[in-house]
Short mmCIF file of C-alpha atoms and ligand atoms in Angstrom, two decimals:
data_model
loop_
_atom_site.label_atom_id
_atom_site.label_comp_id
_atom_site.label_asym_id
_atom_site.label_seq_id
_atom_site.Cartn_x
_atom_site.Cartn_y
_atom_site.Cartn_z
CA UNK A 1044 3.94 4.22 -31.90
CA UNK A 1045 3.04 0.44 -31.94
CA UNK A 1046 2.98 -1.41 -28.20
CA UNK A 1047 5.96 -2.96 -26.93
CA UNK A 1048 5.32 -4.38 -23.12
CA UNK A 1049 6.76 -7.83 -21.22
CA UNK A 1050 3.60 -8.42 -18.39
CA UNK A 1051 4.10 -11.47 -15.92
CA UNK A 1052 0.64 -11.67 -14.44
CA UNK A 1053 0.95 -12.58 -10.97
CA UNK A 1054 -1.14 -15.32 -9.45
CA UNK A 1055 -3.82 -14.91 -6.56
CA UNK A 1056 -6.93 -16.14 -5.60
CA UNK A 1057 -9.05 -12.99 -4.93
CA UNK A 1058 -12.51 -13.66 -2.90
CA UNK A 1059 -14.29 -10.58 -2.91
CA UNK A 1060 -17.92 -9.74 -1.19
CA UNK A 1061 -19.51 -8.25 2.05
CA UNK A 1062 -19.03 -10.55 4.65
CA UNK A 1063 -16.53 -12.70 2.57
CA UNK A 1064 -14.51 -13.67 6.53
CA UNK A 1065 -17.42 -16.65 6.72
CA UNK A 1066 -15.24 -18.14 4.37
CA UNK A 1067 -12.01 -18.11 6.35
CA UNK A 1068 -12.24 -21.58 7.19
CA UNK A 1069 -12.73 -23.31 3.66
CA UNK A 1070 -10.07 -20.87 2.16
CA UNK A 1071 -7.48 -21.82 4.52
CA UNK A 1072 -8.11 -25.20 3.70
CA UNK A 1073 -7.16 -24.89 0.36
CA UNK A 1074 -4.05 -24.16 2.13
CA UNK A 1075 -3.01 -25.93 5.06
CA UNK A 1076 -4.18 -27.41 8.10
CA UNK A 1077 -2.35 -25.54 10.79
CA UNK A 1078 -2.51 -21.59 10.46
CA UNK A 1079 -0.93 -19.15 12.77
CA UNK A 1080 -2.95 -15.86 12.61
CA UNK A 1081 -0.79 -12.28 12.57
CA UNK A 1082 -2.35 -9.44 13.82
CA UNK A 1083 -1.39 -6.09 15.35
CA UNK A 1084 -1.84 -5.89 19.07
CA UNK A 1085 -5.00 -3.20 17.89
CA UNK A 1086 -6.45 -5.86 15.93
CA UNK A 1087 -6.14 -9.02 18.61
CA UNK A 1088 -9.58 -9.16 18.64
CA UNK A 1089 -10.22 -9.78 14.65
CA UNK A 1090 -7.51 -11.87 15.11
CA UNK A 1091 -9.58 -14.12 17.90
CA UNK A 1092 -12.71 -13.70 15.41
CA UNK A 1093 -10.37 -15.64 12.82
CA UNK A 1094 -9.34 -18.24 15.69
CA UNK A 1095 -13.17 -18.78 16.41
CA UNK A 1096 -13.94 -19.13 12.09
CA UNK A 1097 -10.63 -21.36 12.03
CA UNK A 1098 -11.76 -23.67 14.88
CA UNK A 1099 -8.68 -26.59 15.13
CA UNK A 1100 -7.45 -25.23 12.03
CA UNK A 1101 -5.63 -22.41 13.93
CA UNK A 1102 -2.72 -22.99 15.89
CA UNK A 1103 -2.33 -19.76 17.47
CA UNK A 1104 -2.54 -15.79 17.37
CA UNK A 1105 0.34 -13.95 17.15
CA UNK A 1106 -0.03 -10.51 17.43
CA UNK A 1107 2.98 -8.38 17.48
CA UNK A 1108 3.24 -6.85 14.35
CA UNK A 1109 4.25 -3.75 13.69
CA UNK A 1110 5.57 -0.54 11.14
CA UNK A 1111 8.00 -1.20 9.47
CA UNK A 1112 8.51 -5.29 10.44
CA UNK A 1113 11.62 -5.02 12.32
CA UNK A 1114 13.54 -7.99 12.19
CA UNK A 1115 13.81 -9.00 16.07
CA UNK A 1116 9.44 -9.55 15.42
CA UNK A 1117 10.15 -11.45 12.18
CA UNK A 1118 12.79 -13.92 14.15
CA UNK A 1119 10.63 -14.61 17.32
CA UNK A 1120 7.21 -14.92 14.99
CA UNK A 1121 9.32 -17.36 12.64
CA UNK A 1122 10.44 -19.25 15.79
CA UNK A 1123 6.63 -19.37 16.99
CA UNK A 1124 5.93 -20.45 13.69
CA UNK A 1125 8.29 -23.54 13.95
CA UNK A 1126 7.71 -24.45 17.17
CA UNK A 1127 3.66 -24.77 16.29
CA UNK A 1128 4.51 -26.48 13.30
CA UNK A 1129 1.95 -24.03 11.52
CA UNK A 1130 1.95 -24.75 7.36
CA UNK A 1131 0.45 -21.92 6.70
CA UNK A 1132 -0.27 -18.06 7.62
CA UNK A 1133 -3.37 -15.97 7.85
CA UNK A 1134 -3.08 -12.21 8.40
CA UNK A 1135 -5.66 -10.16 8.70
CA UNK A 1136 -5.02 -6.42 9.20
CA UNK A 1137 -2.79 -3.61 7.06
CA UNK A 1138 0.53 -3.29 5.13
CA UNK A 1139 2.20 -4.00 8.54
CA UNK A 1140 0.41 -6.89 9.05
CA UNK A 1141 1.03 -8.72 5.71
CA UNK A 1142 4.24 -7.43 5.58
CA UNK A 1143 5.29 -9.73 8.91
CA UNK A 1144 3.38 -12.31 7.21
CA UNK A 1145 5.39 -11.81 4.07
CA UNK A 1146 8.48 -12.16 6.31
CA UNK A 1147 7.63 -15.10 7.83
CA UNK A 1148 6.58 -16.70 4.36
CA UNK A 1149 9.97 -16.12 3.00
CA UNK A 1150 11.90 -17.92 5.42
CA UNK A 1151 9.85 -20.30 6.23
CA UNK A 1152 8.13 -21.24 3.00
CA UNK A 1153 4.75 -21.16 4.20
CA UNK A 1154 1.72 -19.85 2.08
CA UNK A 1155 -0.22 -16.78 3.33
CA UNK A 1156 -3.93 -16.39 3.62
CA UNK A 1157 -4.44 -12.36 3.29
CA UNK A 1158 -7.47 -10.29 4.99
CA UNK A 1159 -6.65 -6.69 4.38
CA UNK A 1160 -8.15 -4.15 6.52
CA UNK A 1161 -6.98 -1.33 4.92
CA UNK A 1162 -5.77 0.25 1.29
CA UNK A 1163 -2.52 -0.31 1.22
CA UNK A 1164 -2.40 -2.94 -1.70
CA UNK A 1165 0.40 -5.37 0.09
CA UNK A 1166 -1.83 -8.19 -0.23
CA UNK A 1167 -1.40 -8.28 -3.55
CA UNK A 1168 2.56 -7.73 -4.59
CA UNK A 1169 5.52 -9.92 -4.49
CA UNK A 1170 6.97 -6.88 -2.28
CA UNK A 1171 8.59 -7.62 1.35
CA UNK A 1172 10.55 -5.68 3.64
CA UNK A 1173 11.84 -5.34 6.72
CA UNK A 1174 13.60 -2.81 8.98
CA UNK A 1175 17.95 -3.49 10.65
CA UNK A 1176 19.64 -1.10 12.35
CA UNK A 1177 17.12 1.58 11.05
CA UNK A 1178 17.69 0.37 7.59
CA UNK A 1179 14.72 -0.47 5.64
CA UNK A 1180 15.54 -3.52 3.56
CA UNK A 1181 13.13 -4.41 -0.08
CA UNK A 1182 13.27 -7.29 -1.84
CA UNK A 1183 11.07 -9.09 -4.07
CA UNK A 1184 10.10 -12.84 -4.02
CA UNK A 1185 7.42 -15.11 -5.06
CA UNK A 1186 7.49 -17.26 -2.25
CA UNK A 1187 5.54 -14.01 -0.47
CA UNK A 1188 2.65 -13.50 -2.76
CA UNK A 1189 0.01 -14.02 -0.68
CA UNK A 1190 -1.82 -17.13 -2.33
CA UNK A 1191 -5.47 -16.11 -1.11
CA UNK A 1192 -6.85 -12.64 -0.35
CA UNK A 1193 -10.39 -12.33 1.41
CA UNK A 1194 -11.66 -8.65 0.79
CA UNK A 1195 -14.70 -7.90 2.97
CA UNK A 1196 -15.69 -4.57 3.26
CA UNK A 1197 -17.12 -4.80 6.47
CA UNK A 1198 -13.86 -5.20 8.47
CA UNK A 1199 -13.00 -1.85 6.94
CA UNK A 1200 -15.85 0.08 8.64
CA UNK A 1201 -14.30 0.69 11.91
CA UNK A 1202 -10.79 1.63 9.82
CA UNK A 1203 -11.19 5.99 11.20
CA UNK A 1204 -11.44 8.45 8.44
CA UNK A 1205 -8.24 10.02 9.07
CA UNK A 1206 -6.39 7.11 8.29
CA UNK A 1207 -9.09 5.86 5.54
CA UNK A 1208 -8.18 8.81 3.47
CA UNK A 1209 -4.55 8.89 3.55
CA UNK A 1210 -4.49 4.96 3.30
CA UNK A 1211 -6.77 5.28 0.26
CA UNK A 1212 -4.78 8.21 -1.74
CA UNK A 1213 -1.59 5.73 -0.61
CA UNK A 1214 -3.76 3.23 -3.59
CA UNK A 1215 -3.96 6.09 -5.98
CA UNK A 1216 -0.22 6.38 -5.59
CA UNK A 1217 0.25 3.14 -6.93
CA UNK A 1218 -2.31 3.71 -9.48
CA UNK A 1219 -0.69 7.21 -10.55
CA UNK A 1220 2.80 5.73 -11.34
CA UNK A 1221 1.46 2.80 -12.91
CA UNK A 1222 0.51 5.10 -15.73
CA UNK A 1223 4.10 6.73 -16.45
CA UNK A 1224 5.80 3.44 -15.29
CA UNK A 1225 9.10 2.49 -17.46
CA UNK A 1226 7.17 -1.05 -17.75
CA UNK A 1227 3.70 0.38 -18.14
CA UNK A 1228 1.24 -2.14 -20.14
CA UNK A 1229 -2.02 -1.54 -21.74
CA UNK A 1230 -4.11 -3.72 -19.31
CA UNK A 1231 -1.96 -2.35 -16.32
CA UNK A 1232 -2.76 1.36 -17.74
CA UNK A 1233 -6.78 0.10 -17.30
CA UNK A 1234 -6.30 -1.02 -14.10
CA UNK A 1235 -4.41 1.86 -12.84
CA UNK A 1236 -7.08 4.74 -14.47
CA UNK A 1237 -10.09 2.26 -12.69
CA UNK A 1238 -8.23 2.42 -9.53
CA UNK A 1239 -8.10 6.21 -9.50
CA UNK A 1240 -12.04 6.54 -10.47
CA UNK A 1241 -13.15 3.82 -8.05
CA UNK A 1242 -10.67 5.69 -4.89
CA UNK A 1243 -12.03 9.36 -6.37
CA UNK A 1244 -15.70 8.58 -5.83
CA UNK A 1245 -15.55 6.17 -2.82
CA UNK A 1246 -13.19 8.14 -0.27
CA UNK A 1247 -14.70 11.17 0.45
CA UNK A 1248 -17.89 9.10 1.49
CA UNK A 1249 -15.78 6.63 3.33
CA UNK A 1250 -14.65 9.70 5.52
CA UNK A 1251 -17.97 11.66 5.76
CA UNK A 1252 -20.21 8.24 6.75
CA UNK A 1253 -17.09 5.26 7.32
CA UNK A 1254 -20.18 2.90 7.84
CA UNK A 1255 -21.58 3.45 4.50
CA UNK A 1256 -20.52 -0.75 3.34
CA UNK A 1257 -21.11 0.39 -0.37
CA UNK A 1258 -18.99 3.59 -0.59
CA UNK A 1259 -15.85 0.78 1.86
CA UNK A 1260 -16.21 -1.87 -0.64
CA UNK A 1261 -15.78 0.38 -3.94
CA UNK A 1262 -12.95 2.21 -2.04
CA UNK A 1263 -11.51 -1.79 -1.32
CA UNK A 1264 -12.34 -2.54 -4.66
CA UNK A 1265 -10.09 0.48 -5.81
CA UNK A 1266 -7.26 -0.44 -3.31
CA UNK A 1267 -6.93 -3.74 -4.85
CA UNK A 1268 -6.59 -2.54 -8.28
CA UNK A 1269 -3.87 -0.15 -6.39
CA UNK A 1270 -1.76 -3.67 -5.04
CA UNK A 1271 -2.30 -5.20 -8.51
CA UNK A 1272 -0.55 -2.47 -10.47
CA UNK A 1273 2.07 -2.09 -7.64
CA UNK A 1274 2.99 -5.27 -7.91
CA UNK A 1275 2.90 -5.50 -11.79
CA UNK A 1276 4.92 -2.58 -12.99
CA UNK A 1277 7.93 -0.29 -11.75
CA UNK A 1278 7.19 2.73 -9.43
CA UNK A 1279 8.69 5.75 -10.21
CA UNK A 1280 9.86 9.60 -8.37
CA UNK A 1281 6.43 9.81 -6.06
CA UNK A 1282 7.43 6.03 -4.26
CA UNK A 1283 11.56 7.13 -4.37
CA UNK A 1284 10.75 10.11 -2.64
CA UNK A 1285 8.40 8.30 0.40
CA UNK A 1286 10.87 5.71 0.68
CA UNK A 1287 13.41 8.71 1.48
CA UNK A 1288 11.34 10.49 3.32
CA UNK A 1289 9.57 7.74 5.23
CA UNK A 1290 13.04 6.08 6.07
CA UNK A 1291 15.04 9.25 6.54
CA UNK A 1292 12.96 11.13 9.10
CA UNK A 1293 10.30 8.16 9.93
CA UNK A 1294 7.18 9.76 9.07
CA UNK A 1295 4.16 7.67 8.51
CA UNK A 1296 3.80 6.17 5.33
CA UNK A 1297 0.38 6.40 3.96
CA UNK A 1298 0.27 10.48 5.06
CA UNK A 1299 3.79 10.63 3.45
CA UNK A 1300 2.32 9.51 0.19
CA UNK A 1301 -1.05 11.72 0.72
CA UNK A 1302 0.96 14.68 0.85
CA UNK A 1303 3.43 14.08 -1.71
CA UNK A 1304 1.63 12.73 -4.44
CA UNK A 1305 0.19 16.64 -5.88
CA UNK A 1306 3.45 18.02 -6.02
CA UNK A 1307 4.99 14.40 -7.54
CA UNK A 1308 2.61 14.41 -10.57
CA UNK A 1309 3.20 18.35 -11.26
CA UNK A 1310 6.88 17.36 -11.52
CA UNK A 1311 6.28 14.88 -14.28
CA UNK A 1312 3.11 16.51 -16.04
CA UNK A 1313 4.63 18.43 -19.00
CA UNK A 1314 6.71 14.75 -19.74
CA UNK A 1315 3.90 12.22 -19.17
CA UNK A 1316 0.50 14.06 -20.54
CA UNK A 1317 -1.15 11.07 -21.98
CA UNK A 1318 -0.71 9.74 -17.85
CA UNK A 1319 -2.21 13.17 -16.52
CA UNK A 1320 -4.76 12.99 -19.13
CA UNK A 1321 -6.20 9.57 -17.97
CA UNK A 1322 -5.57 10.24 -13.81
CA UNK A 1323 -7.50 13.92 -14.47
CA UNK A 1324 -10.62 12.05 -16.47
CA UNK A 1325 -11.07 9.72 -14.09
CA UNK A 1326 -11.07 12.16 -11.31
CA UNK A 1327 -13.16 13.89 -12.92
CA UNK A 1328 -11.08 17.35 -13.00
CA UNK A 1329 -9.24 19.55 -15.32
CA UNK A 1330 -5.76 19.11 -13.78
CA UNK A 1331 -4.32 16.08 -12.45
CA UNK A 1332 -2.30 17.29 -9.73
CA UNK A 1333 -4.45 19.95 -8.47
CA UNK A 1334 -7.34 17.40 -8.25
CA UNK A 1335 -5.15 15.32 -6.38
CA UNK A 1336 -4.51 18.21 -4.15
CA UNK A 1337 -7.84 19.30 -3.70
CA UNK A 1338 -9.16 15.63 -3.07
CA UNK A 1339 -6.58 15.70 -0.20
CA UNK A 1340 -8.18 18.96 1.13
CA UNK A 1341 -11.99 17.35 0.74
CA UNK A 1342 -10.65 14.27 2.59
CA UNK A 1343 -9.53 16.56 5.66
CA UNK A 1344 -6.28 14.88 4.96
CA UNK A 1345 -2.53 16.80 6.10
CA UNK A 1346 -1.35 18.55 3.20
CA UNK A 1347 2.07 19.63 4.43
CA UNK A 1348 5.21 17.81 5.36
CA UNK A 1349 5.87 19.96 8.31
CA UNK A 1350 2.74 19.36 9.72
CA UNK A 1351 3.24 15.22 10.24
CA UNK A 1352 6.86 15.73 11.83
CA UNK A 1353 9.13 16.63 8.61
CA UNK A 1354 12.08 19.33 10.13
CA UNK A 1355 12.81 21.89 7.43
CA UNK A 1356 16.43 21.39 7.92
CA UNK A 1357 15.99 17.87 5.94
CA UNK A 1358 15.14 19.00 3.35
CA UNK A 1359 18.44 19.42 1.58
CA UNK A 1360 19.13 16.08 3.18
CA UNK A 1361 16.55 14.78 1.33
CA UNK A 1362 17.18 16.64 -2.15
CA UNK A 1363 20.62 13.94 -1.90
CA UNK A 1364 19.23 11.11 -0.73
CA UNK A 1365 16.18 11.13 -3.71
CA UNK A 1366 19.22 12.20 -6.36
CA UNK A 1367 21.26 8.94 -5.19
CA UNK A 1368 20.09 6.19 -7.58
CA UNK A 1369 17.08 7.53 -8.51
CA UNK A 1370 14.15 5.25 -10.16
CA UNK A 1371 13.17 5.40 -13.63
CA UNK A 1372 11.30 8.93 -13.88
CA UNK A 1373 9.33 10.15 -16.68
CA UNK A 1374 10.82 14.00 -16.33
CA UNK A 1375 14.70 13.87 -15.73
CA UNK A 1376 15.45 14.16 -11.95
CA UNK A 1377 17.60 17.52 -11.62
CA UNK A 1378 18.51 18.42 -7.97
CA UNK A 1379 17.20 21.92 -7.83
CA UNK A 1380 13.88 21.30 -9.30
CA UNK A 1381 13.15 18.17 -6.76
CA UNK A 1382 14.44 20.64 -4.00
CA UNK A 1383 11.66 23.25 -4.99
CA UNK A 1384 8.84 19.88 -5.00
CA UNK A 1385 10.07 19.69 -1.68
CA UNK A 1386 9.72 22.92 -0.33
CA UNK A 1387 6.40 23.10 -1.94
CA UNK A 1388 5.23 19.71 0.16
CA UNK A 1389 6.84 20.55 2.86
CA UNK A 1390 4.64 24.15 3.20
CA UNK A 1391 1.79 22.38 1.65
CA UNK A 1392 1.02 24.61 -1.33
CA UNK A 1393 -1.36 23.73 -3.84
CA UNK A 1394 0.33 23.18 -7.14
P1 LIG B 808 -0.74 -0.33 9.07
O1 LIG B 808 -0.82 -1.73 8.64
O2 LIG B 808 0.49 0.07 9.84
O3 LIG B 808 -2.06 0.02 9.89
C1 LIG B 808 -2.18 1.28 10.52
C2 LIG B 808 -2.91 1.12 11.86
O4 LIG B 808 -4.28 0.90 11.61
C3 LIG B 808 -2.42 -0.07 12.70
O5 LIG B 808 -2.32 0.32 14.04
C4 LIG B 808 -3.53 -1.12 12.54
O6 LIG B 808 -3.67 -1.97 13.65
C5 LIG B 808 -4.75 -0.22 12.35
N1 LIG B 808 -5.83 -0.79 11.55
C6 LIG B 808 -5.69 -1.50 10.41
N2 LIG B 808 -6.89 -1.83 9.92
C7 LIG B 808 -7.82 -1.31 10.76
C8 LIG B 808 -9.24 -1.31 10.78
N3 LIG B 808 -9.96 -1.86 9.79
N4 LIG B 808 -9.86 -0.70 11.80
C9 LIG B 808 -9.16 -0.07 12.77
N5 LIG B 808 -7.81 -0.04 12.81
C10 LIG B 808 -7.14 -0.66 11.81
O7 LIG B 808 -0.82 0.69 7.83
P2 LIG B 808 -0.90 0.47 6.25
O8 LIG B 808 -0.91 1.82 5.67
O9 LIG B 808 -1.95 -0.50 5.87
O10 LIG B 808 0.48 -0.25 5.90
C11 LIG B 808 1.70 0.45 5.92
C12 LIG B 808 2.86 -0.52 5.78
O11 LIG B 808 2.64 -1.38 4.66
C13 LIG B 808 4.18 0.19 5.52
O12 LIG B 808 5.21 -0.43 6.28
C14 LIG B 808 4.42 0.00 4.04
O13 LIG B 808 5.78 0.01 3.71
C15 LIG B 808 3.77 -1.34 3.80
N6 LIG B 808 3.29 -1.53 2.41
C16 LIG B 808 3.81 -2.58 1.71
C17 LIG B 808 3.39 -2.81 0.42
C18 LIG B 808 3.94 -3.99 -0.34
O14 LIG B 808 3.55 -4.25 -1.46
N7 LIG B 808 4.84 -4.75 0.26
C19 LIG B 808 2.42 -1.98 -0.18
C20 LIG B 808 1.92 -0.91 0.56
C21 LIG B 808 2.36 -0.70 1.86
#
């Protein structure tokens, strides 16, 4: 079959090296003058680290970001933001993190200085959300594309293994659909299958020795590939069902995805093979979603949706809500067969 793709690359400045936060200060200047630095209450103290790098350059910290970015945080942070007169934002932390920044950005207008501190690949994608009434609202928008990202391993060291692993397999999820997206492209396709091999081989040594700086920046290094194809190509079942899942019952996200994923890419196998073929080489394994599975188990990772707060009783709740609109899918989505992917994530069997 000859190619056929659109791509619309998507423009960042990525600085990337051990100890890459000593060059906070000259990379916000590229940006603005004025920076108010986000931060979870957990992370106040990188925050302050960021203050100190910034010198006058930052305005203040605010660090009240949280899960989810409910919208009462995004309206007093915007009206900090004003009242500062900040013209620009630095956050340095996870998805939550960027995602208030990403909030702010939006209405505001102001350019966003990214530090990731975990794999969740936000710094990288147009993507921004928040949460109303217990609604999780998605939209996409340029204006929210973080303009800089500083990856630095070493601000990932203290990041514990049990969320290092599920936050890292959260990046393969990207990386997984990328290859059996509707919009797939040939360069996307690379970056998704180096994503995968880079996440395989770095996370179990992330969570046996978290301090080991080479194993954290391959596994970062990974994670970014993970944001880039996220933010590049459609998502497909695996991300509907989270989304569900995540918003229906509020379990956390990056274990939602951990456990998931397996039972996901057995559901599309037999109608994306050249996808499984690609995700099992560069695992290294002869199936794709067992290897997923069993890199779950090596990573001491929850393999069971009733084991992170998922009732059993939802489950036919969620069967309708992940057959309501349903995203582009490789293999058709039939009601009964996502029911049985359920029940087999749910009691955690391998696939
Ligand atoms: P998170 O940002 O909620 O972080 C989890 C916890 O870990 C927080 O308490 C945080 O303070 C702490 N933490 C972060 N880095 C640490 C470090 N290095 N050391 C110690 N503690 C650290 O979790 P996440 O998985 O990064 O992000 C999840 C959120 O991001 C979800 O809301 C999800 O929807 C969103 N997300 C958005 C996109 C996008 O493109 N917009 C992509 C992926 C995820």
């Amino acid at each position: 079959m000859s190619l056929r793709f659109t791509y619309e690359c998507l423009p960042s400045r990525i600085v990337f090296r051990t100890g890459a936060l000593d060059e906070l200060a000259i990379e916000t200047a590229r940006l603005g003058s004025r920076a108010l630095v986000i931060s979870t209450p957990g992370q106040r103290r990188l925050a302050e680290r960021c203050v100190e790098l910034l010198g006058q350059k930052a305005a203040a910290v605010y660090d009240k970001a949280k899960m989810h970015t409910p919208g009462v945080a995004v309206r007093e942070a915007c009206a900090d933001a004003q009242q500062l007169q900040v013209d620009c934002c630095v956050a340095i932390g996870g998805g939550s993190t960027i995602g208030l920044a990403k909030a702010i950005a939006f209405h505001q207008k102001l350019p966003i200085l990214a530090v990731p501190t975990t794999y969740s690949g936000s710094e990288v994608t147009s993507i921004w959300g928040y949460t109303e009434n217990g609604i999780k609202h998605v939209a996409k928008d340029a204006h929210v594309q973080p303009r800089t990202v500083i990856y630095d391993p070493l601000l990932t060291l203290g990041l514990p293994p049990g969320v290092s692993g599920p936050s890292g397999v959260n990046a393969i999820a990207h990386c997984v659909e990328a290859l059996y997206s509707e919009s797939a492209n040939p360069l996307v396709s690379l970056m998704a299958e180096e994503g995968i091999r880079a996440l395989g081989r770095s996370l179990p040594k992330v969570v046996n020795e978290p301090r080991d700086v080479e194993a954290r920046s391959d596994a970062l290094y990974g994670a970014w590939l993970g944001g880039c194809v996220l933010g590049a190509v459609g998502m497909a079942l695996h991300h509907k069902l989270c989304h569900v899942l995540g918003g229906a019952f509020n379990l956390p996200h990056a274990e939602t995805h951990t456990i998931v994923l397996p039972h996901a890419v057995a559901y599309n196998a037999a109608a994306a093979p050249e996808a499984m073929r690609r995700i099992a080489g560069a695992l290294g394994v002869d199936d794709a979603a067992r290897g997923l599975f069993d890199l779950n188990l090596s990573l001491g990772a929850w393999v069971a949706l009733k084991d992170i707060g998922m009732p059993e009783s939802g489950i036919d709740q969620a069967v309708e809500l992940a057959t309501k609109n349903p995203y582009y899918n490789p293999a058709p989505i039939r009601a009964d067969a996502i029911r049985e992917l359920l029940v087999n994530a749910w009691e955690g069997k391998r696939p």
